[in-house]
GROMACS .gro file of C-alpha atoms in nm:
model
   84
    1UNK     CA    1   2.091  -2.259   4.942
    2UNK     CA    2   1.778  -2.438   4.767
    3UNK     CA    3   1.700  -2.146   4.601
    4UNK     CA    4   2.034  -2.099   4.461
    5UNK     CA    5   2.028  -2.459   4.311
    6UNK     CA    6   1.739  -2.406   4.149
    7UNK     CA    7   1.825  -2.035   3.978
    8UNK     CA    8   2.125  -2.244   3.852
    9UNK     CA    9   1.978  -2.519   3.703
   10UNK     CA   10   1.708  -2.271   3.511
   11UNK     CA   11   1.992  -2.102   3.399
   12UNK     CA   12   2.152  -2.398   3.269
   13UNK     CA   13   1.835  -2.511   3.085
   14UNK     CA   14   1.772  -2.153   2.950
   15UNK     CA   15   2.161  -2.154   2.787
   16UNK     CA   16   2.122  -2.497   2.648
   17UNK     CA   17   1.778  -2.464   2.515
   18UNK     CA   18   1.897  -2.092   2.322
   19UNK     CA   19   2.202  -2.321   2.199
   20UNK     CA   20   1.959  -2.588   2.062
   21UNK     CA   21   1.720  -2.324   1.896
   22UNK     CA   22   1.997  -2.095   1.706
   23UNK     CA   23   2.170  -2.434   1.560
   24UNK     CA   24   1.813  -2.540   1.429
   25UNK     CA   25   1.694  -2.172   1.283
   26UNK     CA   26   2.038  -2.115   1.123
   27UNK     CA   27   2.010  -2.530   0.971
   28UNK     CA   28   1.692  -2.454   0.858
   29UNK     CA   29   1.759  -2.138   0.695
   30UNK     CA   30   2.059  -2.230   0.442
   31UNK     CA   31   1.844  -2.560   0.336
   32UNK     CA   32   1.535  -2.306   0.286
   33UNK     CA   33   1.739  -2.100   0.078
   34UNK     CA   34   1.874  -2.292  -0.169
   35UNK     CA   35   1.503  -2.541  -0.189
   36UNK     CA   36   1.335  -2.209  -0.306
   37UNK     CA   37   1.564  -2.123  -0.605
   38UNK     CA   38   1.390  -2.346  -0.800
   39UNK     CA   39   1.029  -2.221  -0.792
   40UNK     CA   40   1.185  -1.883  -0.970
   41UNK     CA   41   1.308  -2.116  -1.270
   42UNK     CA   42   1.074  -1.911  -1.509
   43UNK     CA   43   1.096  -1.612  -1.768
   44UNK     CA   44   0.993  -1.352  -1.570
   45UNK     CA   45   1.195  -1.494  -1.259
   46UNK     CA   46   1.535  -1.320  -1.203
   47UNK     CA   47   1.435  -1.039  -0.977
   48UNK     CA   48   1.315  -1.304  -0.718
   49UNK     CA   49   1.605  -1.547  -0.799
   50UNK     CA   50   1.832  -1.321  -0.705
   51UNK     CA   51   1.628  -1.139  -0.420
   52UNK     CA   52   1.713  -1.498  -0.220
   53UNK     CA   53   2.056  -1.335   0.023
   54UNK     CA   54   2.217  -1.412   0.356
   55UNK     CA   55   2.320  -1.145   0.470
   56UNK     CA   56   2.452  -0.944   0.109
   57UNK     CA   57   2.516  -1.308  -0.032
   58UNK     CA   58   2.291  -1.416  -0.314
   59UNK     CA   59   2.184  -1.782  -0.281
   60UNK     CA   60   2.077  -1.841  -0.624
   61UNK     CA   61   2.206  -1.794  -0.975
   62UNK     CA   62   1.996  -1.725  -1.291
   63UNK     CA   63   2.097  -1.859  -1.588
   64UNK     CA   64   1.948  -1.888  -1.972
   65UNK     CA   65   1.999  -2.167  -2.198
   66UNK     CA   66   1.893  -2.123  -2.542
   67UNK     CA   67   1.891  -2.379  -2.849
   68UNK     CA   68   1.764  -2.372  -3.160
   69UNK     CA   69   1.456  -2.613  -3.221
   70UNK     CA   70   1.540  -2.790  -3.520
   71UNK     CA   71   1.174  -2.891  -3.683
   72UNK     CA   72   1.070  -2.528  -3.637
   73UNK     CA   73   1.391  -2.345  -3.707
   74UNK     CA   74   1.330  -2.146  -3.421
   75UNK     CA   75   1.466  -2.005  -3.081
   76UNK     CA   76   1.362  -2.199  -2.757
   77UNK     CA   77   1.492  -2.087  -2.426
   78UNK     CA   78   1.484  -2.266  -2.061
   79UNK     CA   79   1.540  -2.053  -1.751
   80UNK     CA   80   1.675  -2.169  -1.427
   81UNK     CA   81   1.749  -2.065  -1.096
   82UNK     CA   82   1.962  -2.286  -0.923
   83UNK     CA   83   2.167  -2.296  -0.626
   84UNK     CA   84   2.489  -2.142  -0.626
   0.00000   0.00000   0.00000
């Protein structure tokens, strides 16, 4: 009867500690996800903007803002990848 208190209670600790784990990984991964968007905010960054997925979801959105510069009559363009 000892014996079958204690296989109980180790199976109770196992359950609750794989609970406890999966909530943290799957937190962790939706915050790491959208924090790394922003280090592909750069011209040659779109393929690994929108290589961030969960599952066949992109995370990310690329997008290209362009204005004209005004003392140099020229084109300037800012590139971000942001979270969606």
């Amino acid at each position: 009867m000892n014996k079958n208190i204690i296989y109980i209670l180790v199976a109770v600790v196992a359950v609750i500690a794989i609970i406890v784990g999966s909530g943290k990984f799957s937190g962790k991964s939706n915050s790491t996800g959208t924090n790394q968007c922003s280090k592909y905010s750069n011209k040659d960054g779109y393929t690994g903007c929108q290589s961030i997925v969960k599952g066949k979801e992109k995370l990310c959105k690329f997008k290209i803002d362009n204005k004209i510069n005004e003392s140099t009559q020229q084109m300037e363009f800012t590139y971000t990848c942001s979270p969606k």
